[in-house]
Amino acid sequence: MSLEIKDLHAQIPGREILKGLNLTINPGEVHAIMGPNGSGKSTLSKVLCGHSDYEVTSGEVLLDGQNILDMAVDARSRAGLFLAFQYPHEIPGVSNANFLRASLKARLPKGEDIDAVKFYKQLYSRMDALEMDRSFTSRSVNEGFSGGEKKRNEILQLMMLEPKYAILDETDSGLDIDALKIVSRGVNAMRSENRGFLVITHYQRLLNYIQPDIVHVLKDGRIVKTGGKELSLELEEKGYDWVHEEPLAAAA
Amino acid sequence: MPTLAPAPQTSSMSSEAAPVAAPPAGLEIIAPAREKSAAPAWFLEKSAAAWSNFQSLPVPGLKDEAWRYSNAKKIALSTYQPTAAANEHIEAEAVAASEGLAETAARFVFVNDRLVVAETARLPAGVICLPFEEALQSQAALLQQHFMQREMTLGSAKFAALHLAHVRAGLVILVPKGIAIEQPIEVFHWIAAEHAAIFPHTLIVTEDNADVTVVDHYRTWKAETGLSLAVADLVAGKGSRIRYIACQELGEKAQAMHLSSTVTARDAQVKNFQVQLGAEFSRSESVSDLLGEGSHSDMLSVALPTGDQIVDQRTLQNHKAPHATSDLLYKNALYGKSRSIFSGLITVDKEAHFTDAYQTCRNLLNSDEAEATSLPGLEINADQVKCSHGATSGPISDEELFYLKARGITDGESRKLIVEGFLADALAKLGNGPIADMVVSRIHEKLIQAV
Ligand SMILES: Nc1ncnc2c1ncn2[C@@H]1O[C@H](COP(=O)(O)OP(=O)(O)OP(=O)(O)O)[C@@H](O)[C@H]1O
Ligand SMILES: [Mg+2]
């Protein structure tokens, strides 16, 4: 049981972005990925979800042993993968509640529907935990949301969908100091021995709240260094220039 | 006169007008056969004059501005005939299929232009709500004052004349001063024979501060072909409110025309909501004459053409009084090789200061072969006017789709959600309640077939 990324190569036409990426996330672990702008962090997250902009040219991604690279985007999500987007998209006219209901319903056997009362009870308790106003249930998904509200809404979806593996792409960007605490609390509440996390961030601050077990540095499409949580402190202090590929780390 | 008419926006890959089917022999739109006893002399005269008017007016040609990008010949008149009553068995089936709103103030069912059901017991006292033929006998003054008094300026004078010549079905409604009818009046018009033409009419007159909601359904029963040539006159008195919903769900080979005319007195508010789901060719013409200061007209439309369906929409927001507002929102979600044509004009007269007039047509193309053409226009002759018009068309955004699918929602279900979301702002104008629920469920039914 794990999310295993093996020698992953992915490209857009004419340009390789992921250049042989290896990473294994076990349930119960929180991994952090840090790395310079443009190094391929968001690309990794989107490739894992099956975004059609990227072509995987070689490598494997196994979710609890199942190769997900052949699976459609929606099937990967139902298999237990979740991405909290760096830039969540707006869906005009589709209410947040309907969107979440449709997401949960998609996980039920055909013809079955979710229990509305139970759904709203769950939704409200999780919104309360994230200190989100109830009005967000009837508002269109992300439409007119502030940057921070969008990020909070991503974590709400995480809490409702209860995935096996969750990738958080710069969830901290756009959050104010209080919101960062609230959202981190929400994420920490979701930590469990059955769930693995991959937290992409530029800042140590988030990792003070969501303490990672393992920290990786992604540079130019590869994991070039892996360490414990002290690595993020070192990066905060020294930047990325000193980090160079270590054959051992790359092969880990 | 400053006229702003931007170049038409057409988006699609290809457009090929479908050939008009060869007319079956022995059919034609014949002169109306009205019995002398069936209508008062003034009306017989009017109807006869309309018939000769219909005959002398040419079918609009391709160069006719009002039929640009469309084709009046698509209304293949020679393949239709005004029809006899359906047999009782068919009438009973159509009545049984007339499922609409759970609660109404009055309910009518017409099959082949014949009245089959009339329930009026729940109407407040004083309200006039009569089938057209009955109104001819007892409401001459009302009809002479309001029935088809406005000129048809959007291209279908010939078809309006044909309607007038043949009309015998529909409702004549007068809501007296101060009366608000809480529940809607609902009417079903069925075409229940091949090649049958029906001519449903809806006349709604509200006196000062009256309030009424009317829903017209147009459907076919066990027939594929057919023509519904409907006209609605909405005459709103001072401070009154009319909500009118026309829900067209004719069979896939049928043709539909809906010509509506709204007149608003001071502070009146009218909402005209068009739902176009059926028919191979449907044309709607909606004119709002804002005659009263402070009056408001909402012009709304939702269409979901699939296959080879064509939706042809022509509108006019005619501001003749100061401080009046009009808001037009037309939404088309297109599938297959379907086409939509929207042509809308806002005119603001010299006296109509402080006009607020908006016009928006949006098209969502769910297929590479669908095509949407928008021709928005403005003609402003007053100062201190707020006007805007906009037309957009484009496919579903890949990123929107990815976002929904990344939450586990299937491709088909995601597209459906996006289309429903696209239509949501227009549907929201129906408010919350049984009418909105009914319209949404009709749309949803078609959506399930479309994807
Ligand atoms: N769809 C795309 N089309 C073109 N270029 C792309 C696309 N996706 C990613 N790239 C390019 O690939 C590189 C990696 O982008 P990515 O978004 O993965 O970086 P990142 O590590 O997430 O950066 P940041 O820290 O700024 O979020 C960038 O140079 C980016 O411009
Ligand atoms: Mg990024």
Short mmCIF file of C-alpha atoms in Angstrom, two decimals, chain A residues 1-250:
data_model
loop_
_atom_site.label_atom_id
_atom_site.label_comp_id
_atom_site.label_asym_id
_atom_site.label_seq_id
_atom_site.Cartn_x
_atom_site.Cartn_y
_atom_site.Cartn_z
CA MET A 1 0.00 0.00 0.00
CA SER A 2 1.52 3.27 -1.17
CA LEU A 3 1.55 5.90 -3.86
CA GLU A 4 4.61 4.99 -5.87
CA ILE A 5 6.02 7.23 -8.56
CA LYS A 6 8.72 5.49 -10.56
CA ASP A 7 11.02 7.20 -13.04
CA LEU A 8 8.26 9.50 -14.24
CA HIS A 9 8.92 11.44 -17.44
CA ALA A 10 6.32 13.89 -18.70
CA GLN A 11 6.37 16.52 -21.38
CA ILE A 12 4.46 19.19 -23.18
CA PRO A 13 5.07 19.29 -26.92
CA GLY A 14 8.73 20.04 -27.43
CA ARG A 15 9.71 20.20 -23.78
CA GLU A 16 10.26 17.63 -21.08
CA ILE A 17 9.23 18.91 -17.65
CA LEU A 18 9.43 15.84 -15.41
CA LYS A 19 12.70 14.10 -16.05
CA GLY A 20 12.71 10.83 -14.18
CA LEU A 21 10.97 11.51 -10.91
CA ASN A 22 10.92 8.94 -8.10
CA LEU A 23 8.84 9.25 -4.96
CA THR A 24 7.01 6.87 -2.65
CA ILE A 25 4.37 8.02 -0.21
CA ASN A 26 3.14 5.52 2.35
CA PRO A 27 -0.17 5.86 4.15
CA GLY A 28 0.30 7.81 7.35
CA GLU A 29 3.19 9.87 5.95
CA VAL A 30 3.30 13.54 5.14
CA HIS A 31 5.82 14.45 2.46
CA ALA A 32 6.69 18.01 1.58
CA ILE A 33 8.02 19.08 -1.78
CA MET A 34 9.86 22.36 -2.09
CA GLY A 35 11.61 23.69 -5.12
CA PRO A 36 12.23 26.74 -7.29
CA ASN A 37 9.51 28.30 -9.43
CA GLY A 38 9.04 26.40 -12.64
CA SER A 39 10.77 23.25 -11.42
CA GLY A 40 7.74 21.06 -12.14
CA LYS A 41 5.86 20.79 -8.83
CA SER A 42 2.42 21.68 -10.18
CA THR A 43 3.15 19.66 -13.29
CA LEU A 44 3.79 16.62 -11.11
CA SER A 45 0.49 17.12 -9.31
CA LYS A 46 -1.45 17.52 -12.55
CA VAL A 47 0.26 14.61 -14.27
CA LEU A 48 -0.73 12.42 -11.33
CA CYS A 49 -4.35 13.50 -11.84
CA GLY A 50 -4.20 12.91 -15.59
CA HIS A 51 -4.25 16.43 -17.03
CA SER A 52 -4.34 16.21 -20.82
CA ASP A 53 -1.74 18.95 -21.34
CA TYR A 54 0.99 16.52 -20.39
CA GLU A 55 2.17 13.40 -22.08
CA VAL A 56 3.78 10.76 -19.92
CA THR A 57 6.59 9.31 -21.99
CA SER A 58 7.85 6.76 -19.47
CA GLY A 59 7.56 5.66 -15.89
CA GLU A 60 4.83 4.34 -13.66
CA VAL A 61 2.51 5.60 -10.96
CA LEU A 62 1.08 2.92 -8.71
CA LEU A 63 -1.73 3.71 -6.32
CA ASP A 64 -1.84 0.82 -3.88
CA GLY A 65 -0.36 -1.35 -6.60
CA GLN A 66 -2.69 -0.22 -9.39
CA ASN A 67 -1.13 1.64 -12.31
CA ILE A 68 -3.20 4.79 -12.59
CA LEU A 69 -1.57 6.23 -15.70
CA ASP A 70 -4.03 4.38 -17.94
CA MET A 71 -6.99 5.59 -15.94
CA ALA A 72 -9.23 8.54 -16.79
CA VAL A 73 -9.05 11.66 -14.64
CA ASP A 74 -12.30 10.93 -12.84
CA ALA A 75 -11.39 7.28 -12.22
CA ARG A 76 -8.12 8.33 -10.56
CA SER A 77 -10.04 10.55 -8.18
CA ARG A 78 -12.45 7.77 -7.35
CA ALA A 79 -9.49 5.45 -6.80
CA GLY A 80 -8.46 7.73 -3.94
CA LEU A 81 -6.26 10.49 -5.34
CA PHE A 82 -6.97 14.11 -4.51
CA LEU A 83 -5.35 17.34 -5.63
CA ALA A 84 -5.94 20.66 -3.90
CA PHE A 85 -5.17 22.95 -6.82
CA GLN A 86 -2.72 25.82 -6.77
CA TYR A 87 -5.21 27.76 -8.91
CA PRO A 88 -8.71 26.34 -8.32
CA HIS A 89 -11.02 26.87 -11.28
CA GLU A 90 -14.34 28.70 -11.17
CA ILE A 91 -17.49 26.85 -12.26
CA PRO A 92 -20.21 29.43 -12.92
CA GLY A 93 -23.73 28.43 -11.99
CA VAL A 94 -22.82 25.19 -10.22
CA SER A 95 -23.33 25.53 -6.49
CA ASN A 96 -20.68 24.29 -4.13
CA ALA A 97 -23.18 21.94 -2.50
CA ASN A 98 -24.30 20.42 -5.80
CA PHE A 99 -20.72 20.03 -6.88
CA LEU A 100 -19.80 18.18 -3.69
CA ARG A 101 -22.92 16.03 -3.90
CA ALA A 102 -22.07 15.10 -7.48
CA SER A 103 -18.52 14.25 -6.41
CA LEU A 104 -19.74 12.01 -3.61
CA LYS A 105 -22.49 10.48 -5.73
CA ALA A 106 -19.91 9.55 -8.35
CA ARG A 107 -18.42 7.23 -5.72
CA LEU A 108 -21.65 5.34 -5.14
CA PRO A 109 -22.91 2.41 -7.17
CA LYS A 110 -25.00 3.47 -10.17
CA GLY A 111 -28.51 4.48 -9.29
CA GLU A 112 -27.77 5.19 -5.64
CA ASP A 113 -27.94 8.68 -4.26
CA ILE A 114 -26.49 10.22 -1.17
CA ASP A 115 -28.54 10.88 1.93
CA ALA A 116 -29.17 14.62 1.80
CA VAL A 117 -29.60 15.06 5.55
CA LYS A 118 -26.40 13.22 6.37
CA PHE A 119 -24.60 15.10 3.60
CA TYR A 120 -25.51 18.53 4.90
CA LYS A 121 -24.71 17.54 8.46
CA GLN A 122 -21.26 16.46 7.36
CA LEU A 123 -20.78 19.46 5.13
CA TYR A 124 -21.74 21.93 7.83
CA SER A 125 -19.53 20.35 10.46
CA ARG A 126 -16.56 20.51 8.12
CA MET A 127 -17.35 24.05 7.09
CA ASP A 128 -17.50 24.94 10.77
CA ALA A 129 -14.09 23.36 11.29
CA LEU A 130 -12.75 25.53 8.45
CA GLU A 131 -14.70 28.54 9.73
CA MET A 132 -16.45 28.89 6.40
CA ASP A 133 -19.71 30.75 6.23
CA ARG A 134 -22.77 28.63 5.30
CA SER A 135 -23.42 30.92 2.36
CA PHE A 136 -20.59 29.18 0.53
CA THR A 137 -22.78 26.10 0.02
CA SER A 138 -25.11 27.92 -2.36
CA ARG A 139 -22.49 30.04 -4.09
CA SER A 140 -21.10 28.89 -7.43
CA VAL A 141 -17.91 26.88 -7.08
CA ASN A 142 -15.05 29.33 -6.51
CA GLU A 143 -16.81 32.08 -8.46
CA GLY A 144 -15.99 35.40 -6.93
CA PHE A 145 -14.16 33.69 -4.06
CA SER A 146 -11.10 35.50 -2.76
CA GLY A 147 -7.78 33.73 -3.19
CA GLY A 148 -7.86 32.50 0.38
CA GLU A 149 -11.49 31.41 0.16
CA LYS A 150 -10.68 29.29 -2.87
CA LYS A 151 -7.90 27.54 -0.96
CA ARG A 152 -10.18 26.91 1.98
CA ASN A 153 -12.75 25.49 -0.40
CA GLU A 154 -10.17 23.04 -1.73
CA ILE A 155 -9.55 21.75 1.79
CA LEU A 156 -13.30 21.48 2.34
CA GLN A 157 -13.43 19.19 -0.70
CA LEU A 158 -10.52 17.19 0.72
CA MET A 159 -12.39 16.77 3.98
CA MET A 160 -15.59 15.68 2.22
CA LEU A 161 -13.99 13.27 -0.24
CA GLU A 162 -11.62 11.63 2.27
CA PRO A 163 -9.06 10.46 -0.29
CA LYS A 164 -6.28 7.93 0.32
CA TYR A 165 -3.61 10.25 -1.02
CA ALA A 166 -3.89 14.02 -1.03
CA ILE A 167 -1.65 16.45 -2.86
CA LEU A 168 -1.77 20.04 -1.65
CA ASP A 169 -0.31 22.45 -4.19
CA GLU A 170 0.66 25.69 -2.46
CA THR A 171 -2.41 25.63 -0.28
CA ASP A 172 -0.74 28.26 1.90
CA SER A 173 -0.40 30.87 -0.82
CA GLY A 174 -3.15 33.44 -0.54
CA LEU A 175 -4.06 32.49 3.02
CA ASP A 176 -3.79 35.10 5.74
CA ILE A 177 -2.09 34.19 9.03
CA ASP A 178 -5.29 33.15 10.79
CA ALA A 179 -6.62 31.28 7.76
CA LEU A 180 -3.35 29.39 7.49
CA LYS A 181 -3.81 28.13 11.03
CA ILE A 182 -7.43 27.17 10.43
CA VAL A 183 -6.71 25.38 7.19
CA SER A 184 -3.68 23.60 8.67
CA ARG A 185 -5.83 22.45 11.54
CA GLY A 186 -8.28 21.05 8.98
CA VAL A 187 -5.51 19.22 7.18
CA ASN A 188 -4.04 17.89 10.42
CA ALA A 189 -7.45 16.58 11.40
CA MET A 190 -7.38 14.57 8.18
CA ARG A 191 -4.00 13.05 8.95
CA SER A 192 -4.40 9.38 9.62
CA GLU A 193 -2.46 6.19 9.31
CA ASN A 194 -4.59 5.36 6.28
CA ARG A 195 -3.87 8.55 4.38
CA GLY A 196 -0.74 9.90 2.72
CA PHE A 197 -0.06 13.58 1.97
CA LEU A 198 2.14 15.40 -0.48
CA VAL A 199 2.41 19.05 0.49
CA ILE A 200 3.89 21.41 -2.07
CA THR A 201 4.99 24.72 -0.63
CA HIS A 202 7.56 27.46 -0.83
CA TYR A 203 7.47 28.41 2.81
CA GLN A 204 8.55 26.92 6.09
CA ARG A 205 5.60 28.61 7.79
CA LEU A 206 3.10 26.03 6.49
CA LEU A 207 5.39 23.22 7.59
CA ASN A 208 5.39 24.60 11.11
CA TYR A 209 1.71 23.82 11.20
CA ILE A 210 1.60 20.74 9.01
CA GLN A 211 4.72 18.97 10.14
CA PRO A 212 6.14 16.77 7.42
CA ASP A 213 7.81 13.43 7.97
CA ILE A 214 9.95 13.79 4.87
CA VAL A 215 11.04 16.80 2.81
CA HIS A 216 12.08 16.64 -0.85
CA VAL A 217 13.66 19.20 -3.10
CA LEU A 218 12.37 19.19 -6.68
CA LYS A 219 14.66 20.86 -9.20
CA ASP A 220 14.39 20.75 -12.96
CA GLY A 221 11.95 17.84 -13.02
CA ARG A 222 13.71 15.59 -10.51
CA ILE A 223 13.84 15.02 -6.79
CA VAL A 224 17.40 16.13 -6.04
CA LYS A 225 17.44 15.91 -2.27
CA THR A 226 15.43 14.21 0.42
CA GLY A 227 15.65 14.71 4.16
CA GLY A 228 13.75 15.17 7.38
CA LYS A 229 11.89 18.27 8.42
CA GLU A 230 15.14 20.04 9.26
CA LEU A 231 15.81 20.19 5.51
CA SER A 232 13.05 22.74 5.03
CA LEU A 233 14.65 24.97 7.66
CA GLU A 234 17.95 24.71 5.89
CA LEU A 235 16.30 25.63 2.58
CA GLU A 236 14.56 28.59 4.18
CA GLU A 237 17.94 29.85 5.26
CA LYS A 238 20.12 29.03 2.27
CA GLY A 239 17.82 28.89 -0.75
CA TYR A 240 18.15 26.29 -3.47
CA ASP A 241 21.47 27.11 -5.12
CA TRP A 242 23.50 24.84 -2.89
CA VAL A 243 21.26 21.83 -3.54
CA HIS A 244 22.62 19.55 -6.19
CA GLU A 245 21.56 16.16 -7.28
CA GLU A 246 22.78 13.40 -5.06
CA PRO A 247 22.71 10.12 -6.85
CA LEU A 248 21.61 8.34 -3.68
CA ALA A 249 18.67 10.65 -3.04
CA ALA A 250 17.59 10.41 -6.65
#
